[in-house]
PDB file of C-alpha atoms and ligand atoms in Angstrom:
ATOM      1  CA  MET A   1       0.000   0.000   0.000  1.00 97.00           C
ATOM      2  CA  LYS A   2       1.788   3.074  -1.351  1.00 96.00           C
ATOM      3  CA  LEU A   3       0.452   5.430   1.307  1.00 97.00           C
ATOM      4  CA  LEU A   4       1.974   3.336   4.094  1.00 98.00           C
ATOM      5  CA  GLU A   5       5.256   2.805   2.237  1.00 98.00           C
ATOM      6  CA  GLU A   6       5.649   6.560   1.759  1.00 97.00           C
ATOM      7  CA  LYS A   7       4.933   7.200   5.431  1.00 98.00           C
ATOM      8  CA  ILE A   8       7.521   4.581   6.465  1.00 98.00           C
ATOM      9  CA  ARG A   9      10.084   6.116   4.068  1.00 96.00           C
ATOM     10  CA  ARG A  10       9.476   9.587   5.468  1.00 96.00           C
ATOM     11  CA  GLU A  11       9.187   8.833   9.169  1.00 97.00           C
ATOM     12  CA  GLY A  12      10.564   5.325   9.802  1.00 96.00           C
ATOM     13  CA  ARG A  13      13.850   5.048  11.686  1.00 95.00           C
ATOM     14  CA  ILE A  14      16.115   2.017  11.458  1.00 95.00           C
ATOM     15  CA  LEU A  15      17.473   0.791  14.772  1.00 92.00           C
ATOM     16  CA  HIS A  16      20.221  -1.748  15.420  1.00 81.00           C
ATOM     17  CA  GLY A  17      19.206  -5.383  15.091  1.00 74.00           C
ATOM     18  CA  SER A  18      16.886  -4.766  12.125  1.00 90.00           C
ATOM     19  CA  VAL A  19      14.208  -3.046  14.169  1.00 95.00           C
ATOM     20  CA  LEU A  20      12.162  -0.438  12.341  1.00 97.00           C
ATOM     21  CA  LYS A  21      10.853   2.328  14.540  1.00 97.00           C
ATOM     22  CA  VAL A  22       7.534   3.847  13.494  1.00 98.00           C
ATOM     23  CA  SER A  23       6.753   5.611  16.734  1.00 97.00           C
ATOM     24  CA  SER A  24       5.636   8.829  15.058  1.00 98.00           C
ATOM     25  CA  PHE A  25       2.526   7.272  13.496  1.00 98.00           C
ATOM     26  CA  LEU A  26       1.871   3.746  14.795  1.00 98.00           C
ATOM     27  CA  ASN A  27       3.699   2.613  17.925  1.00 97.00           C
ATOM     28  CA  HIS A  28       3.664   5.634  20.203  1.00 97.00           C
ATOM     29  CA  GLN A  29       2.103   8.692  18.632  1.00 98.00           C
ATOM     30  CA  MET A  30      -0.673   7.525  16.304  1.00 98.00           C
ATOM     31  CA  ASP A  31      -1.892   8.975  13.018  1.00 98.00           C
ATOM     32  CA  PRO A  32      -5.646   8.332  13.264  1.00 98.00           C
ATOM     33  CA  GLU A  33      -6.420   9.089   9.632  1.00 98.00           C
ATOM     34  CA  LEU A  34      -3.728   6.743   8.346  1.00 98.00           C
ATOM     35  CA  ILE A  35      -4.677   4.003  10.813  1.00 98.00           C
ATOM     36  CA  MET A  36      -8.343   4.206   9.755  1.00 98.00           C
ATOM     37  CA  GLN A  37      -7.229   3.872   6.132  1.00 98.00           C
ATOM     38  CA  LEU A  38      -5.169   0.793   6.996  1.00 98.00           C
ATOM     39  CA  GLY A  39      -8.225  -0.632   8.747  1.00 98.00           C
ATOM     40  CA  ASP A  40     -10.319   0.014   5.625  1.00 98.00           C
ATOM     41  CA  GLU A  41      -7.743  -1.782   3.516  1.00 98.00           C
ATOM     42  CA  PHE A  42      -7.784  -4.865   5.791  1.00 98.00           C
ATOM     43  CA  ALA A  43     -11.583  -4.798   5.599  1.00 98.00           C
ATOM     44  CA  ARG A  44     -11.490  -4.586   1.789  1.00 98.00           C
ATOM     45  CA  ARG A  45      -9.105  -7.546   1.541  1.00 98.00           C
ATOM     46  CA  PHE A  46     -11.145  -9.740   3.910  1.00 98.00           C
ATOM     47  CA  ALA A  47     -14.586  -8.486   2.862  1.00 98.00           C
ATOM     48  CA  ASN A  48     -15.727 -11.879   1.538  1.00 98.00           C
ATOM     49  CA  ASP A  49     -14.422 -14.029   4.375  1.00 98.00           C
ATOM     50  CA  GLN A  50     -17.320 -13.780   6.828  1.00 98.00           C
ATOM     51  CA  VAL A  51     -15.054 -12.501   9.593  1.00 98.00           C
ATOM     52  CA  SER A  52     -16.939 -12.625  12.909  1.00 98.00           C
ATOM     53  CA  LYS A  53     -14.230 -11.263  15.188  1.00 98.00           C
ATOM     54  CA  ILE A  54     -10.780  -9.682  15.122  1.00 98.00           C
ATOM     55  CA  LEU A  55      -7.999 -10.802  17.450  1.00 98.00           C
ATOM     56  CA  THR A  56      -4.812  -8.853  18.164  1.00 98.00           C
ATOM     57  CA  ILE A  57      -2.203  -8.459  20.943  1.00 97.00           C
ATOM     58  CA  GLU A  58      -1.889  -5.474  23.200  1.00 95.00           C
ATOM     59  CA  SER A  59      -0.721  -2.866  22.780  1.00 93.00           C
ATOM     60  CA  SER A  60       0.447  -1.876  19.304  1.00 93.00           C
ATOM     61  CA  GLY A  61      -2.059  -4.009  17.432  1.00 96.00           C
ATOM     62  CA  ILE A  62      -5.100  -2.516  19.129  1.00 98.00           C
ATOM     63  CA  ALA A  63      -5.507   0.673  17.091  1.00 98.00           C
ATOM     64  CA  LEU A  64      -5.188  -1.183  13.786  1.00 98.00           C
ATOM     65  CA  ALA A  65      -7.542  -3.927  14.923  1.00 98.00           C
ATOM     66  CA  LEU A  66     -10.079  -1.357  16.048  1.00 98.00           C
ATOM     67  CA  ALA A  67      -9.899   0.414  12.681  1.00 98.00           C
ATOM     68  CA  ALA A  68     -10.485  -2.899  10.894  1.00 98.00           C
ATOM     69  CA  GLY A  69     -13.281  -3.739  13.334  1.00 98.00           C
ATOM     70  CA  VAL A  70     -15.067  -0.456  12.582  1.00 98.00           C
ATOM     71  CA  ALA A  71     -14.837  -1.142   8.849  1.00 98.00           C
ATOM     72  CA  LEU A  72     -15.916  -4.794   9.109  1.00 98.00           C
ATOM     73  CA  ARG A  73     -18.456  -4.071  11.874  1.00 98.00           C
ATOM     74  CA  VAL A  74     -17.234  -6.893  14.103  1.00 98.00           C
ATOM     75  CA  PRO A  75     -15.977  -7.003  17.707  1.00 98.00           C
ATOM     76  CA  VAL A  76     -12.290  -6.697  18.455  1.00 98.00           C
ATOM     77  CA  VAL A  77     -10.530  -8.759  21.126  1.00 98.00           C
ATOM     78  CA  PHE A  78      -6.998  -8.117  22.276  1.00 98.00           C
ATOM     79  CA  ALA A  79      -4.905 -10.751  23.987  1.00 97.00           C
ATOM     80  CA  LYS A  80      -3.557  -9.416  27.272  1.00 95.00           C
ATOM     81  CA  LYS A  81       0.125  -9.790  27.864  1.00 92.00           C
ATOM     82  CA  HIS A  82      -0.057 -10.924  31.495  1.00 79.00           C
ATOM     83  CA  ARG A  83      -2.549 -12.748  33.577  1.00 57.00           C
ATOM     84  CA  SER A  84      -3.805  -9.738  35.475  1.00 56.00           C
ATOM     85  CA  SER A  85      -6.063  -9.558  38.499  1.00 56.00           C
ATOM     86  CA  ASN A  86      -9.062  -8.551  36.412  1.00 61.00           C
ATOM     87  CA  VAL A  87      -8.908 -11.686  34.236  1.00 61.00           C
ATOM     88  CA  PHE A  88     -11.226 -14.212  35.840  1.00 63.00           C
ATOM     89  CA  GLY A  89     -12.508 -17.647  35.055  1.00 75.00           C
ATOM     90  CA  GLU A  90     -11.535 -19.805  32.133  1.00 92.00           C
ATOM     91  CA  VAL A  91      -8.846 -18.480  29.844  1.00 94.00           C
ATOM     92  CA  TYR A  92      -6.923 -19.485  26.760  1.00 95.00           C
ATOM     93  CA  GLN A  93      -3.253 -18.765  27.145  1.00 94.00           C
ATOM     94  CA  THR A  94       0.141 -19.433  25.672  1.00 95.00           C
ATOM     95  CA  THR A  95       3.713 -18.137  25.754  1.00 94.00           C
ATOM     96  CA  VAL A  96       5.184 -15.867  23.082  1.00 94.00           C
ATOM     97  CA  HIS A  97       8.798 -14.895  22.505  1.00 90.00           C
ATOM     98  CA  SER A  98       9.194 -11.158  21.968  1.00 87.00           C
ATOM     99  CA  TYR A  99      11.448 -10.212  19.076  1.00 79.00           C
ATOM    100  CA  THR A 100      11.920  -6.605  20.181  1.00 80.00           C
ATOM    101  CA  HIS A 101      12.495  -7.338  23.892  1.00 82.00           C
ATOM    102  CA  ASP A 102      14.084 -10.801  23.594  1.00 84.00           C
ATOM    103  CA  THR A 103      11.966 -12.226  26.425  1.00 89.00           C
ATOM    104  CA  ASP A 104       9.047 -14.612  26.797  1.00 91.00           C
ATOM    105  CA  TYR A 105       5.635 -13.396  27.918  1.00 91.00           C
ATOM    106  CA  ASN A 106       2.198 -14.880  28.454  1.00 94.00           C
ATOM    107  CA  ILE A 107      -0.801 -13.923  26.346  1.00 95.00           C
ATOM    108  CA  VAL A 108      -4.273 -14.502  27.703  1.00 95.00           C
ATOM    109  CA  VAL A 109      -7.854 -14.250  26.412  1.00 96.00           C
ATOM    110  CA  GLU A 110     -10.905 -15.004  28.518  1.00 95.00           C
ATOM    111  CA  SER A 111     -12.637 -17.982  26.953  1.00 95.00           C
ATOM    112  CA  GLU A 112     -16.013 -16.262  26.656  1.00 96.00           C
ATOM    113  CA  PHE A 113     -14.581 -13.928  23.994  1.00 98.00           C
ATOM    114  CA  LEU A 114     -13.490 -16.641  21.538  1.00 98.00           C
ATOM    115  CA  ARG A 115     -16.027 -19.274  20.540  1.00 96.00           C
ATOM    116  CA  SER A 116     -15.844 -22.401  18.421  1.00 96.00           C
ATOM    117  CA  GLY A 117     -18.054 -20.947  15.668  1.00 94.00           C
ATOM    118  CA  ASP A 118     -15.963 -17.787  15.294  1.00 98.00           C
ATOM    119  CA  ARG A 119     -14.165 -16.855  12.071  1.00 98.00           C
ATOM    120  CA  ILE A 120     -11.171 -14.891  13.258  1.00 98.00           C
ATOM    121  CA  LEU A 121      -9.080 -12.279  11.497  1.00 98.00           C
ATOM    122  CA  LEU A 122      -5.719 -11.797  13.226  1.00 98.00           C
ATOM    123  CA  VAL A 123      -4.276  -8.276  13.088  1.00 98.00           C
ATOM    124  CA  ASP A 124      -0.888  -6.961  14.186  1.00 98.00           C
ATOM    125  CA  ASP A 125       1.412  -4.042  13.500  1.00 98.00           C
ATOM    126  CA  PHE A 126       4.560  -6.016  12.556  1.00 98.00           C
ATOM    127  CA  LEU A 127       5.431  -9.488  11.337  1.00 98.00           C
ATOM    128  CA  ALA A 128       9.055 -10.465  11.933  1.00 97.00           C
ATOM    129  CA  ASN A 129       9.761 -14.046  13.042  1.00 96.00           C
ATOM    130  CA  GLY A 130       6.094 -14.877  13.395  1.00 97.00           C
ATOM    131  CA  LYS A 131       6.030 -15.643  17.129  1.00 97.00           C
ATOM    132  CA  ALA A 132       3.224 -13.184  17.932  1.00 97.00           C
ATOM    133  CA  LEU A 133       1.036 -14.604  15.153  1.00 98.00           C
ATOM    134  CA  GLU A 134       1.838 -18.167  16.230  1.00 98.00           C
ATOM    135  CA  GLY A 135       0.704 -17.293  19.747  1.00 98.00           C
ATOM    136  CA  LEU A 136      -2.573 -15.862  18.469  1.00 98.00           C
ATOM    137  CA  LEU A 137      -3.090 -18.917  16.248  1.00 98.00           C
ATOM    138  CA  GLU A 138      -2.603 -21.113  19.311  1.00 98.00           C
ATOM    139  CA  LEU A 139      -5.299 -19.212  21.249  1.00 98.00           C
ATOM    140  CA  VAL A 140      -7.751 -19.575  18.355  1.00 98.00           C
ATOM    141  CA  GLN A 141      -6.965 -23.276  18.170  1.00 98.00           C
ATOM    142  CA  GLN A 142      -7.588 -23.686  21.917  1.00 97.00           C
ATOM    143  CA  ALA A 143     -11.001 -22.062  21.360  1.00 97.00           C
ATOM    144  CA  GLY A 144     -11.782 -24.367  18.435  1.00 98.00           C
ATOM    145  CA  ALA A 145     -12.432 -21.312  16.252  1.00 98.00           C
ATOM    146  CA  GLU A 146     -11.290 -20.805  12.670  1.00 98.00           C
ATOM    147  CA  VAL A 147      -8.670 -18.348  11.377  1.00 98.00           C
ATOM    148  CA  VAL A 148      -9.506 -16.718   8.038  1.00 98.00           C
ATOM    149  CA  GLY A 149      -6.135 -14.974   7.789  1.00 98.00           C
ATOM    150  CA  ALA A 150      -3.863 -12.295   9.186  1.00 99.00           C
ATOM    151  CA  GLY A 151      -3.729  -8.594   8.395  1.00 98.00           C
ATOM    152  CA  ILE A 152      -0.312  -7.074   9.062  1.00 98.00           C
ATOM    153  CA  ALA A 153       0.659  -3.436   8.625  1.00 98.00           C
ATOM    154  CA  ILE A 154       4.414  -3.954   8.166  1.00 98.00           C
ATOM    155  CA  GLU A 155       6.015  -7.290   7.341  1.00 98.00           C
ATOM    156  CA  LYS A 156       9.783  -7.531   7.470  1.00 98.00           C
ATOM    157  CA  GLY A 157      10.281  -9.825   4.500  1.00 97.00           C
ATOM    158  CA  PHE A 158      13.911 -10.467   5.409  1.00 96.00           C
ATOM    159  CA  GLN A 159      12.809 -12.324   8.545  1.00 96.00           C
ATOM    160  CA  GLU A 160      11.319 -15.777   8.339  1.00 97.00           C
ATOM    161  CA  GLY A 161       7.852 -15.422   9.919  1.00 98.00           C
ATOM    162  CA  GLY A 162       5.942 -14.579   6.744  1.00 98.00           C
ATOM    163  CA  SER A 163       7.278 -17.417   4.638  1.00 98.00           C
ATOM    164  CA  LEU A 164       7.059 -20.002   7.452  1.00 98.00           C
ATOM    165  CA  LEU A 165       3.437 -19.185   8.241  1.00 98.00           C
ATOM    166  CA  ARG A 166       2.399 -18.965   4.571  1.00 98.00           C
ATOM    167  CA  GLN A 167       3.975 -22.401   4.040  1.00 98.00           C
ATOM    168  CA  LYS A 168       1.744 -23.679   6.827  1.00 97.00           C
ATOM    169  CA  GLY A 169      -1.252 -22.367   4.880  1.00 98.00           C
ATOM    170  CA  LEU A 170      -1.980 -19.112   6.700  1.00 98.00           C
ATOM    171  CA  ARG A 171      -3.252 -16.344   4.442  1.00 98.00           C
ATOM    172  CA  ILE A 172      -1.265 -13.206   5.308  1.00 98.00           C
ATOM    173  CA  GLU A 173      -2.136  -9.802   3.887  1.00 98.00           C
ATOM    174  CA  SER A 174       0.689  -7.363   4.609  1.00 98.00           C
ATOM    175  CA  LEU A 175       0.143  -3.739   3.628  1.00 98.00           C
ATOM    176  CA  ALA A 176       3.873  -3.032   3.301  1.00 98.00           C
ATOM    177  CA  ILE A 177       6.662  -5.585   3.026  1.00 98.00           C
ATOM    178  CA  VAL A 178      10.154  -4.346   3.815  1.00 98.00           C
ATOM    179  CA  GLU A 179      12.642  -6.292   1.685  1.00 96.00           C
ATOM    180  CA  LYS A 180      15.783  -4.805   3.209  1.00 94.00           C
ATOM    181  CA  MET A 181      17.049  -1.946   5.316  1.00 94.00           C
ATOM    182  CA  GLU A 182      20.478  -0.525   4.498  1.00 90.00           C
ATOM    183  CA  GLY A 183      21.953   2.467   6.263  1.00 86.00           C
ATOM    184  CA  SER A 184      18.974   4.802   6.390  1.00 86.00           C
ATOM    185  CA  ASP A 185      17.385   3.366   3.206  1.00 91.00           C
ATOM    186  CA  ILE A 186      14.308   1.160   3.266  1.00 94.00           C
ATOM    187  CA  PHE A 187      13.457  -1.027   0.264  1.00 95.00           C
ATOM    188  CA  PHE A 188       9.972  -2.489  -0.258  1.00 97.00           C
ATOM    189  CA  ARG A 189       8.837  -5.634  -2.031  1.00 94.00           C
ATOM    190  CA  ASN A 190       6.385  -4.974  -4.855  1.00 86.00           C
ATOM    191  CA  THR A 191       3.009  -6.114  -3.582  1.00 75.00           C
TER     192      THR A 191
HETATM  193  P1  5GP B 201       7.376 -11.537  15.602  1.00 60.10           P
HETATM  194  O1  5GP B 201       6.610 -12.164  16.723  1.00 60.10           O
HETATM  195  O2  5GP B 201       6.721 -11.733  14.247  1.00 60.10           O
HETATM  196  O3  5GP B 201       8.834 -11.905  15.604  1.00 60.10           O
HETATM  197  O4  5GP B 201       7.371  -9.980  15.884  1.00 60.10           O
HETATM  198  C1  5GP B 201       6.170  -9.279  15.845  1.00 60.10           C
HETATM  199  C2  5GP B 201       5.982  -8.449  17.064  1.00 60.10           C
HETATM  200  O5  5GP B 201       7.196  -7.844  17.488  1.00 60.10           O
HETATM  201  C3  5GP B 201       5.024  -7.329  16.742  1.00 60.10           C
HETATM  202  O6  5GP B 201       3.885  -7.492  17.571  1.00 60.10           O
HETATM  203  C4  5GP B 201       5.756  -6.045  17.040  1.00 60.10           C
HETATM  204  O7  5GP B 201       5.191  -5.422  18.166  1.00 60.10           O
HETATM  205  C5  5GP B 201       7.170  -6.451  17.361  1.00 60.10           C
HETATM  206  N1  5GP B 201       8.137  -6.103  16.286  1.00 60.10           N
HETATM  207  C6  5GP B 201       8.843  -6.972  15.522  1.00 60.10           C
HETATM  208  N2  5GP B 201       9.672  -6.329  14.717  1.00 60.10           N
HETATM  209  C7  5GP B 201       9.487  -5.009  14.942  1.00 60.10           C
HETATM  210  C8  5GP B 201      10.088  -3.832  14.396  1.00 60.10           C
HETATM  211  O8  5GP B 201      10.970  -3.836  13.510  1.00 60.10           O
HETATM  212  N3  5GP B 201       9.625  -2.643  14.881  1.00 60.10           N
HETATM  213  C9  5GP B 201       8.655  -2.564  15.842  1.00 60.10           C
HETATM  214  N4  5GP B 201       8.282  -1.348  16.228  1.00 60.10           N
HETATM  215  N5  5GP B 201       8.084  -3.662  16.395  1.00 60.10           N
HETATM  216  C10 5GP B 201       8.498  -4.875  15.946  1.00 60.10           C
END
């Protein structure tokens, strides 16, 4: 999606360890107009898939998931990163390895919010090694629900998550795919 690529080119900052910082419009300060447009684009791509619910991980996926949820008119659930005191009753949970923080954390969803008849669209801000998406897939599997695909804002095509998960049959729609980052230059895959 050209609009997103141009924004990344203008405002993205490359950090050590192949981390792309987009804190000026997605991960810290948020550009509401752009995020709503990304949500519309996810909705357009999954318009014929009878999505019944969107699932993301707190915190950076929430704005995008909400934008897609408005466009698709479905509820949005975010997996919480810790079992907190206000999570009661039966839960689905699994462990995810964080690429950016190099630690493991728990993700939790109360079981009443994912049901076996649900058709789930996964949404996240970045796809790198695929661990966050794998964690969400695991929660959906525990619920016995179905995944229709994943909507990702920025996929880092030079990391293995996208190809591994596509090989396993997951439909992934990434709005921008970064092919490589060199110095301060960012190169995109033609999508
Ligand atoms: P994965 O689990 O696919 O390795 O990484 C995806 C998760 O890590 C995303 O939820 C995102 O929050 C974070 N992440 C991975 N790579 C980047 C990056 O280059 N920049 C930012 N800002 N977050 C990233």
